[in-house]
Coordinates of C-alpha atoms and ligand atoms in Angstrom, one line a residue:
M273 CA -12.0 43.8 -27.3
H274 CA -12.4 41.0 -24.7
A275 CA -9.5 39.0 -24.1
A276 CA -11.1 35.9 -25.1
A277 CA -12.5 37.3 -28.3
R278 CA -9.4 37.7 -30.0
T279 CA -7.4 35.0 -28.1
S280 CA -6.9 31.5 -30.4
I281 CA -6.2 28.5 -28.6
T282 CA -4.7 25.2 -29.7
I283 CA -5.0 22.6 -27.2
I284 CA -2.4 19.4 -28.4
G285 CA -4.0 16.4 -26.5
A286 CA -7.1 15.5 -25.6
G287 CA -7.0 13.6 -22.6
L288 CA -8.3 14.2 -19.2
V289 CA -6.7 17.5 -18.8
G290 CA -6.7 18.7 -22.4
S291 CA -10.3 18.2 -22.8
L292 CA -11.3 19.8 -19.1
L293 CA -9.4 22.6 -20.5
A294 CA -10.8 23.0 -23.4
T295 CA -14.3 23.1 -21.7
L296 CA -13.2 25.8 -19.4
L297 CA -11.6 28.0 -21.6
S298 CA -14.4 27.8 -24.4
Q299 CA -16.9 28.2 -21.3
R300 CA -14.7 31.4 -21.1
G301 CA -15.3 32.6 -24.5
F302 CA -11.9 31.7 -26.1
T303 CA -11.8 30.3 -29.5
V304 CA -10.4 26.3 -28.7
E305 CA -9.1 24.0 -31.4
V306 CA -7.6 20.7 -29.8
F307 CA -5.8 17.9 -31.7
E308 CA -5.6 14.5 -30.8
R309 CA -3.4 11.6 -31.8
R310 CA -5.6 9.1 -31.2
S311 CA -8.8 8.5 -32.9
D312 CA -12.3 9.5 -31.2
P313 CA -13.4 6.9 -28.8
R314 CA -16.6 7.8 -28.7
E315 CA -16.8 6.2 -32.1
R316 CA -15.1 3.2 -31.4
G317 CA -16.7 2.8 -27.8
F318 CA -14.6 2.4 -24.7
L319 CA -17.3 0.0 -23.8
G320 CA -16.3 -3.9 -23.9
G321 CA -12.6 -2.7 -24.0
R322 CA -10.3 -3.0 -20.5
S323 CA -11.7 -0.9 -17.8
I324 CA -9.1 1.3 -16.1
N325 CA -10.0 3.7 -13.3
L326 CA -8.5 6.4 -11.3
A327 CA -9.3 7.9 -8.2
L328 CA -10.7 11.6 -8.2
A329 CA -10.5 13.6 -4.9
E330 CA -11.2 17.2 -3.9
R331 CA -9.2 19.1 -6.2
G332 CA -10.4 17.2 -9.5
L333 CA -13.7 17.4 -8.1
Q334 CA -13.6 21.1 -7.9
A335 CA -12.4 21.8 -11.4
L336 CA -14.9 19.7 -12.7
R337 CA -17.8 21.6 -10.2
E338 CA -16.1 24.9 -12.2
A339 CA -16.8 23.2 -15.6
G340 CA -20.2 22.4 -14.2
L341 CA -19.5 18.7 -14.6
A342 CA -19.1 17.5 -11.1
E343 CA -22.7 16.0 -10.6
A344 CA -22.2 14.0 -13.9
V345 CA -18.9 12.4 -13.1
L346 CA -20.1 11.4 -9.3
Q347 CA -22.9 9.3 -11.1
Q348 CA -20.3 7.4 -12.7
A349 CA -18.0 7.1 -9.5
V350 CA -17.9 4.4 -6.9
M351 CA -17.0 5.8 -3.3
M352 CA -13.8 4.8 -1.7
R353 CA -14.0 5.2 2.1
G354 CA -10.6 4.0 3.3
R355 CA -7.9 1.5 2.3
M356 CA -8.6 -1.9 3.0
V357 CA -5.4 -3.4 4.0
H358 CA -5.3 -7.6 3.5
A359 CA -2.5 -9.5 5.0
V360 CA -0.9 -12.4 4.1
D361 CA -3.5 -14.6 6.1
G362 CA -6.4 -13.3 4.1
S363 CA -7.2 -11.0 7.0
E364 CA -8.7 -7.7 6.0
N365 CA -8.8 -4.2 7.8
L366 CA -10.3 -0.9 6.7
Q367 CA -8.2 2.2 7.5
R368 CA -10.6 5.2 7.3
Y369 CA -8.9 8.1 4.8
G370 CA -11.1 10.5 6.2
L371 CA -13.4 11.6 9.5
D372 CA -16.4 10.5 7.9
D373 CA -18.3 10.4 4.5
S374 CA -17.9 13.5 3.7
E375 CA -14.2 12.7 3.1
V376 CA -13.8 9.8 0.3
I377 CA -12.1 9.3 -2.8
R378 CA -14.1 8.1 -5.9
S379 CA -13.4 5.5 -8.5
V380 CA -14.4 6.7 -11.8
S381 CA -13.6 5.0 -15.2
R382 CA -10.8 6.7 -17.4
G383 CA -12.8 5.8 -20.6
G384 CA -16.2 6.9 -19.3
L385 CA -14.5 10.6 -18.0
N386 CA -12.5 11.2 -21.0
I387 CA -15.8 11.0 -23.0
L388 CA -17.8 12.7 -20.8
L389 CA -14.9 15.5 -20.8
L390 CA -14.8 15.2 -25.0
D391 CA -18.8 16.0 -25.1
A392 CA -18.9 18.9 -22.8
A393 CA -15.8 20.1 -24.9
E394 CA -17.8 20.1 -27.8
R395 CA -20.9 21.2 -26.0
A396 CA -18.7 24.3 -25.0
G397 CA -18.0 25.1 -28.3
A398 CA -14.2 23.7 -29.2
H399 CA -13.5 22.5 -32.1
L400 CA -11.8 18.6 -31.5
H401 CA -9.4 17.1 -33.9
F402 CA -8.6 12.8 -33.8
D403 CA -6.2 11.1 -35.7
A404 CA -4.0 14.2 -35.4
A405 CA -0.8 13.9 -33.9
L406 CA 1.6 16.6 -33.2
T407 CA 5.1 15.7 -35.0
H408 CA 6.5 19.3 -35.6
A409 CA 6.0 22.8 -34.2
D410 CA 7.5 26.0 -35.7
F411 CA 7.2 28.5 -33.1
A412 CA 8.6 31.6 -35.1
S413 CA 5.7 31.0 -37.7
G414 CA 3.1 29.3 -35.1
V415 CA 2.8 26.9 -38.0
I416 CA 2.3 22.8 -36.6
T417 CA 2.6 20.0 -38.1
L418 CA 0.0 17.1 -37.8
V419 CA 0.2 13.4 -38.5
G420 CA -3.2 11.7 -39.0
D421 CA -3.3 7.6 -38.7
G422 CA -2.9 6.7 -42.4
G423 CA 0.4 8.9 -42.4
G424 CA -1.1 11.8 -44.0
S425 CA 0.3 15.0 -42.6
R426 CA -1.1 18.5 -42.3
Q427 CA -0.4 22.0 -41.3
H428 CA -2.3 24.2 -39.1
Q429 CA -1.8 28.0 -38.1
A430 CA -1.5 27.6 -34.4
G431 CA -2.4 30.2 -31.4
L432 CA -1.3 30.0 -28.0
L433 CA 0.0 26.0 -27.9
L434 CA -1.0 24.5 -24.7
G435 CA 0.7 20.9 -24.0
C436 CA -1.7 18.4 -22.8
D437 CA 0.1 15.6 -24.7
G438 CA 1.1 13.4 -21.5
A439 CA 4.5 12.2 -20.2
G440 CA 6.0 11.8 -23.4
S441 CA 4.7 14.9 -24.7
A442 CA 5.6 15.8 -28.4
L443 CA 5.0 19.9 -27.5
R444 CA 7.6 19.4 -24.9
G445 CA 9.9 17.7 -27.2
A446 CA 9.4 20.5 -29.8
M447 CA 9.9 23.0 -27.0
L448 CA 13.0 20.9 -25.9
A449 CA 14.8 21.9 -29.2
Q450 CA 14.3 25.6 -29.0
A451 CA 14.9 26.2 -25.3
E452 CA 16.7 24.9 -21.8
L453 CA 13.7 23.6 -20.1
G454 CA 15.8 21.5 -17.1
E455 CA 14.1 18.2 -18.0
R456 CA 15.1 15.8 -15.4
I457 CA 13.5 12.3 -16.0
E458 CA 13.9 10.2 -12.5
P459 CA 13.1 6.6 -13.2
L460 CA 11.8 4.7 -10.1
G461 CA 13.0 1.5 -11.0
H462 CA 9.5 -0.1 -10.3
G463 CA 7.0 -0.9 -12.8
Y464 CA 3.2 -2.4 -12.5
K465 CA 0.8 -5.0 -14.3
E466 CA -2.6 -4.5 -14.7
L467 CA -5.0 -7.4 -13.7
E468 CA -8.6 -7.7 -13.7
I469 CA -11.0 -9.2 -11.1
P470 CA -14.2 -9.8 -12.3
A471 CA -17.7 -9.5 -10.6
L472 CA -18.8 -12.9 -9.3
P473 CA -21.8 -14.6 -11.2
G474 CA -25.1 -13.3 -9.4
R475 CA -23.4 -11.5 -6.7
G476 CA -21.6 -8.7 -8.2
F477 CA -18.4 -6.9 -6.2
A478 CA -16.1 -9.6 -5.4
L479 CA -14.4 -7.9 -2.6
E480 CA -16.2 -4.7 -0.2
P481 CA -17.3 -2.0 -2.9
N482 CA -16.3 1.0 -1.4
A483 CA -12.9 0.8 -0.8
L484 CA -9.6 1.1 -2.3
H485 CA -8.2 -2.4 -1.6
I486 CA -4.1 -2.9 -0.9
W487 CA -2.2 -6.0 -0.1
P488 CA 1.2 -4.5 1.2
R489 CA 4.2 -6.8 1.2
G490 CA 7.0 -4.5 2.0
H491 CA 9.2 -3.9 -1.3
Y492 CA 6.3 -4.3 -3.5
M493 CA 2.2 -4.2 -3.5
C494 CA -1.1 -4.8 -5.5
I495 CA -3.5 -2.5 -5.3
A496 CA -7.5 -2.7 -6.7
L497 CA -10.2 0.1 -7.7
P498 CA -13.9 -0.7 -8.1
N499 CA -15.6 -0.1 -11.4
T500 CA -19.5 0.4 -11.6
E501 CA -20.0 -2.8 -13.1
G502 CA -18.8 -5.0 -10.6
T503 CA -15.5 -5.4 -11.3
F504 CA -12.1 -4.3 -9.7
T505 CA -8.7 -3.3 -11.8
A506 CA -5.9 -4.5 -9.8
T507 CA -2.6 -3.3 -10.3
L508 CA 0.8 -5.4 -9.0
F509 CA 3.7 -2.8 -8.4
L510 CA 7.1 -4.5 -8.0
P511 CA 10.6 -3.7 -8.9
S512 CA 11.3 -3.6 -12.5
T513 CA 15.0 -5.8 -12.2
G514 CA 16.9 -7.6 -9.4
P515 CA 16.4 -10.6 -7.4
Y516 CA 13.1 -13.1 -7.2
P517 CA 10.4 -11.5 -7.3
S518 CA 10.7 -8.5 -9.9
L519 CA 9.3 -8.0 -13.1
A520 CA 12.2 -9.5 -14.7
T521 CA 12.1 -12.7 -12.8
L522 CA 8.5 -13.1 -13.1
H523 CA 8.8 -13.7 -17.2
D524 CA 5.8 -15.9 -17.8
A525 CA 2.4 -16.4 -16.5
A526 CA 3.5 -19.5 -14.7
T527 CA 6.0 -18.0 -12.7
A528 CA 3.9 -15.2 -12.1
R529 CA 0.9 -17.0 -10.6
S530 CA 3.1 -19.4 -8.3
F531 CA 4.7 -16.1 -6.8
F532 CA 0.9 -14.7 -6.4
Q533 CA -0.4 -18.2 -5.0
D534 CA 2.4 -17.5 -2.4
Q535 CA 1.7 -13.7 -1.7
F536 CA -1.6 -12.7 -2.9
A537 CA -3.3 -16.0 -2.6
D538 CA -6.7 -14.4 -1.9
A539 CA -6.4 -12.0 -4.6
L540 CA -5.7 -14.7 -7.0
R541 CA -8.6 -16.7 -6.4
L542 CA -10.7 -14.0 -8.0
M543 CA -8.4 -13.4 -11.0
P544 CA -9.9 -16.1 -13.2
T545 CA -8.3 -14.4 -16.5
F546 CA -4.7 -14.1 -14.5
D547 CA -2.6 -16.2 -17.3
H548 CA -4.3 -14.3 -19.8
D549 CA -3.9 -11.1 -18.2
W550 CA -0.4 -11.6 -17.3
D551 CA 0.7 -12.4 -20.8
A552 CA -1.7 -9.8 -22.4
H553 CA -0.8 -6.7 -20.5
P554 CA 1.9 -4.5 -21.0
V555 CA 4.7 -3.6 -17.8
G556 CA 4.3 -0.2 -17.3
Q557 CA 7.6 1.9 -16.1
L558 CA 7.1 4.6 -13.5
A559 CA 9.0 8.0 -13.3
T560 CA 9.0 11.2 -12.2
L561 CA 9.4 14.3 -14.6
Y562 CA 11.0 17.4 -13.8
L563 CA 11.1 20.8 -15.6
D564 CA 12.7 23.8 -14.8
R565 CA 10.4 25.8 -17.2
W566 CA 7.0 25.0 -18.4
Y567 CA 7.0 27.8 -21.1
L568 CA 8.3 29.2 -24.3
D569 CA 7.7 33.1 -23.6
G570 CA 4.0 34.1 -24.9
R571 CA 3.6 30.8 -27.5
A572 CA 3.7 27.6 -25.7
L573 CA 2.6 26.1 -22.2
L574 CA 3.1 22.5 -20.8
L575 CA 0.8 21.3 -18.2
G576 CA -0.5 18.0 -16.7
D577 CA 1.3 14.9 -17.0
A578 CA 3.5 16.7 -19.9
A579 CA 5.0 19.3 -17.2
H580 CA 4.8 17.0 -14.4
A581 CA 4.7 13.4 -14.9
I582 CA 4.9 12.0 -11.1
V583 CA 4.4 8.4 -9.5
P584 CA 0.9 7.2 -9.0
F585 CA 1.0 6.3 -5.0
H586 CA -1.0 9.5 -3.7
G587 CA -3.5 8.9 -6.6
Q588 CA -2.9 12.7 -7.6
G589 CA -2.0 12.8 -11.1
M590 CA -4.8 13.5 -12.9
N591 CA -6.1 15.8 -9.8
A592 CA -2.9 18.0 -10.1
G593 CA -3.6 18.1 -13.8
F594 CA -7.2 19.3 -13.4
E595 CA -6.0 21.9 -10.8
D596 CA -3.7 23.0 -13.2
A597 CA -6.6 23.5 -15.9
A598 CA -8.7 25.0 -13.7
E599 CA -6.2 27.7 -12.5
L600 CA -4.9 28.3 -16.1
A601 CA -8.3 29.0 -17.1
A602 CA -8.7 31.6 -14.5
L603 CA -5.7 33.3 -15.3
M604 CA -6.4 33.2 -18.9
A605 CA -10.1 34.7 -18.3
A606 CA -8.4 37.6 -16.5
H607 CA -5.2 38.3 -18.2
G608 CA -5.7 36.2 -21.6
T609 CA -4.4 39.4 -23.4
D610 CA -1.1 39.0 -22.0
P611 CA 0.0 35.1 -22.4
A612 CA 3.4 35.6 -21.5
A613 CA 2.7 37.2 -18.6
V614 CA 0.1 34.2 -17.6
F615 CA 2.5 31.3 -18.4
D616 CA 4.6 33.2 -16.0
E617 CA 2.6 33.4 -13.3
F618 CA 1.0 29.9 -14.1
E619 CA 4.5 28.5 -13.6
R620 CA 5.1 30.8 -10.4
R621 CA 2.0 29.2 -8.9
R622 CA 2.1 25.6 -9.7
K623 CA 5.9 24.7 -10.0
A624 CA 6.5 24.4 -6.3
N625 CA 3.0 22.7 -6.1
A626 CA 4.2 20.1 -8.5
D627 CA 7.1 19.5 -7.3
A628 CA 5.5 19.0 -3.5
I629 CA 2.9 16.7 -4.9
A630 CA 6.0 14.6 -6.7
A631 CA 7.7 13.9 -3.4
M632 CA 4.4 13.2 -1.8
S633 CA 3.6 10.4 -4.2
L634 CA 7.3 9.1 -3.6
A635 CA 6.7 9.2 -0.1
N636 CA 3.3 7.6 -0.1
Y637 CA 4.5 4.3 -2.0
I638 CA 6.7 3.5 1.2
E639 CA 3.6 4.0 3.3
M640 CA 1.4 2.0 1.5
R641 CA 3.5 -1.0 0.8
D642 CA 4.6 -1.4 4.3
G643 CA 2.6 -4.3 5.5
V644 CA 4.8 -4.7 8.3
A645 CA 2.9 -2.2 10.5
D646 CA 5.7 -0.9 12.0
P647 CA 4.9 -0.1 15.8
H648 CA 6.5 3.7 15.9
Y649 CA 4.5 4.4 12.7
L650 CA 1.4 3.0 14.3
L651 CA 1.7 4.8 17.7
K652 CA 2.2 8.3 15.7
R653 CA -1.4 7.0 14.2
E654 CA -2.8 6.9 17.0
L655 CA -1.2 9.9 18.5
A656 CA -2.7 11.8 15.1
A657 CA -5.8 10.4 15.7
A658 CA -6.0 11.8 19.1
L659 CA -4.7 15.2 18.5
T660 CA -6.8 15.4 15.0
E661 CA -10.3 14.7 17.5
R662 CA -9.0 17.1 20.0
L663 CA -7.8 20.1 17.5
P664 CA -9.2 19.7 14.8
D665 CA -7.9 23.1 13.5
R666 CA -4.6 22.3 14.3
F667 CA -4.1 18.4 13.3
M668 CA -4.9 17.2 9.9
S669 CA -3.1 14.5 8.2
R670 CA -1.1 14.5 5.1
Y671 CA -3.5 12.3 3.3
R672 CA -6.3 14.6 4.4
M673 CA -4.5 17.6 3.3
V674 CA -3.9 16.3 -0.2
S675 CA -7.2 14.3 -0.9
F676 CA -9.8 16.2 0.6
T677 CA -8.7 20.2 0.6
R678 CA -7.2 22.3 -2.0
L679 CA -4.4 23.5 0.5
P680 CA -1.5 24.3 -2.0
Y681 CA 0.5 21.1 -2.1
A682 CA 3.8 22.7 -1.0
Y683 CA 1.8 24.0 2.3
C684 CA 0.9 20.3 2.9
V685 CA 4.3 18.8 3.1
A686 CA 5.4 21.7 5.1
R687 CA 2.5 21.2 7.5
N688 CA 3.1 17.7 7.4
D689 CA 6.7 18.3 8.6
E690 CA 5.8 20.4 11.1
Q691 CA 3.0 18.4 12.5
T692 CA 5.8 15.0 12.4
A693 CA 8.4 17.2 14.1
L694 CA 6.1 17.9 17.0
M695 CA 4.8 14.4 17.2
E696 CA 8.3 13.2 17.1
S697 CA 9.3 15.0 19.8
L698 CA 5.9 14.2 21.9
L699 CA 6.6 10.2 21.6
A700 CA 10.4 10.6 22.4
G701 CA 11.0 7.8 24.7
H702 CA 7.4 6.6 24.8
T703 CA 6.0 3.4 23.1
R704 CA 2.4 3.1 24.4
I705 CA -0.2 6.1 23.4
E706 CA -1.5 6.0 27.2
E707 CA 2.2 7.3 28.4
V708 CA 1.4 10.3 26.6
D709 CA 0.1 13.3 28.1
L710 CA -2.7 13.9 25.8
E711 CA -3.4 17.3 27.9
A712 CA 0.0 18.6 27.9
A713 CA 0.4 17.3 23.7
C714 CA -2.7 19.4 23.0
A715 CA -1.2 22.7 24.9
R716 CA 2.1 22.4 22.9
A717 CA 0.2 21.9 19.9
L718 CA -1.9 25.0 20.3
R719 CA 1.6 26.9 21.0
E720 CA 3.4 25.6 18.1
L721 CA 1.5 25.0 15.5
S722 CA -0.4 27.8 13.5
P723 CA -4.4 27.5 13.1
L724 CA -4.7 25.6 10.1
P725 CA -6.8 27.6 7.1
A726 CA -10.3 27.0 7.1
T727 CA -11.2 24.6 4.3
R728 CA -14.7 24.2 3.2
Ligands
FAD29 P1 -3.2 12.0 -20.6 O1 -4.2 11.8 -20.1 O2 -1.9 11.1 -20.6 O3 -3.6 12.7 -21.9 C1 -2.8 12.8 -22.9 C2 -3.4 12.8 -24.4 O4 -2.6 13.2 -25.4 C3 -3.6 11.7 -24.9 O5 -4.9 11.7 -25.2 C4 -2.8 11.0 -25.8 O6 -3.3 10.3 -26.7 C5 -2.6 12.8 -26.3 N1 -1.1 12.8 -27.3 C6 0.0 12.2 -26.7 N2 0.8 12.5 -27.6 C7 0.1 13.4 -28.4 C8 0.8 14.1 -30.1 N3 2.0 13.9 -30.4 N4 -0.4 14.6 -30.5 C9 -1.6 15.1 -30.5 N5 -1.9 14.1 -28.9 C10 -1.6 13.6 -28.4 N6 -4.3 10.3 -11.2 C11 -5.0 10.2 -10.4 O7 -5.3 11.9 -10.2 N7 -6.0 9.2 -9.5 C12 -5.5 7.9 -9.8 O8 -6.0 7.3 -9.2 C13 -4.7 7.7 -11.1 N8 -4.9 6.4 -11.8 C14 -4.1 6.3 -12.8 C15 -3.7 5.1 -13.3 C16 -3.2 4.7 -14.3 C17 -3.2 3.1 -15.1 C18 -2.3 5.6 -14.9 C19 -1.6 5.2 -16.1 C20 -2.5 6.8 -14.6 C21 -3.1 7.3 -13.3 N9 -3.3 8.7 -13.0 C22 -3.9 8.9 -12.0 C23 -2.4 9.5 -13.6 C24 -3.1 10.2 -14.6 O9 -3.8 9.7 -15.5 C25 -2.8 11.4 -15.4 O10 -1.9 12.2 -14.5 C26 -3.5 12.1 -16.3 O11 -4.7 11.2 -17.1 C27 -2.9 13.5 -17.0 O12 -3.5 13.9 -17.8 P2 -3.0 14.5 -19.1 O13 -4.3 15.3 -19.9 O14 -1.7 15.5 -18.7 O15 -2.3 13.3 -19.8
8RB30 N1 -1.1 4.2 -12.1 C1 -4.6 6.2 -5.7 C2 -4.4 6.5 -3.6 C3 -3.9 6.6 -2.3 C4 -4.0 5.7 -1.4 C5 -3.4 5.2 -0.2 C6 -2.8 4.8 -4.8 C7 -2.7 2.5 -10.9 C8 -0.8 3.4 -12.6 CL1 -1.0 3.3 -6.3 C9 -2.4 4.3 -6.1 C10 -3.8 5.5 -4.7 O1 -2.6 5.9 0.2 O2 -4.3 4.2 0.4 N2 -5.4 7.1 -4.1 O3 -5.4 6.6 -5.3 C11 -4.3 5.4 -7.0 C12 -3.2 4.6 -7.0 O4 -2.9 4.0 -8.1 C13 -3.6 4.3 -9.6 C14 -4.9 3.5 -9.4 C15 -2.9 3.7 -10.7 N3 -1.9 4.9 -11.1 C16 0.2 3.0 -13.4 C17 -1.4 2.5 -12.0

């Protein structure tokens, strides 16, 4: 019999990864049940609520293409060509992410995307159950316990358990009670606060719409991503504790306002509900989650944030989770009769890549918030641009590899290290790009760097 027909799958969590995975597996013929702690967002409606957006890049987009959903998602997205850097004096400067408009990231609404994915999962035949929080899993019998909003609990005979229940995963908790997974959580020591930039009456977007805005300030920063309705969702990232300024020292809206007046005056002018937002929105904490193992023999597997939650600074959490979902669906379609082998292969393929994007995400915080653009960094950027233009098959920035290709994240790290080492060697003793012999630099790059794999 066909693997899909007799394998029944139980997904925990109908967030971004769970709902996409439910779609992909249902489309491949598997019987899929999904249990989600929250109520159905399509009933209460996300509209009117707070808009929170995310950056979608090539990896996430490719997974959506595989589900036949890319076009529908792109219709709800705002393209972001680059980073708009806002200096303390109020001046702005756009740094493009890619070579042209084929290399852009997109801002999408989390609520809108989740609703689109839930609809797609149901269309594909998945059975969705809301108000059903996993609280217990008996891996020997396969019976799971789910608790509803009102506190009532029920049991369900689960199939293969796939944990897509996010960074605080309850399935991971149940698995940890059974097996050593090597869990390690590393707090960043920085938190965040979300703030709103509304549309200007009659004029729409208050800032350039097609950019990801950054106010870099050294040890902290603000960012803003556009929403289709003309608003921006802004986020302040700041140390959690420590001397002024930290989230601990900005203990009320008035203190926070005077800090913004000092550091982000131009942004503050665009935030008429600043005091309300500051008081109403909780502080979020940031951490990286590492596990040595993601599965329990052939019974349960973790993916997405449940397996590898990362800090947000490369905008890749969802993208990595979508890549997980596409990879797992492909493995299940090919070898679904042997789940233990599928889970093992999934972990083998994804683990080093999860570690790599975790590391690159931490590194990109430093890069984003470092406003006092260091002259050596700028010089390296200039050389990188010159080499990219002359040798596009030898030189690609880390940002472009991560955001605009599907080269494995671990490859992006290794390749970036090689390119950086070469550039450092070429720049040794120089302070201006004119001093570098580009002809000789290209000759060395051709000799020392292998051709990049084809990416389109
Ligand atoms: P989630 O989306 O968190 O979904 C988990 C689901 O499981 C939820 O629906 C939850 O209700 C449910 N659940 C939890 N516990 C249980 C339980 N016990 N039983 C049943 N269900 C349960 N990533 C990007 O790629 N680009 C970005 O720009 C970006 N921006 C972000 C902005 C913010 C403010 C945040 C917080 C994250 C951002 N991320 C971004 C990261 C991204 O949101 C996550 O990586 C992604 O949502 C992970 O998907 P997931 O399905 O694994 O987890
Ligand atoms: N989680 C992003 C980038 C890289 C931008 C660049 C960075 C907000 C929480 Cl901080 C951040 C990026 O290098 O120029 N691309 O996409 C998304 C980011 O933050 C998201 C919106 C975010 N994630 C908790 C808040």
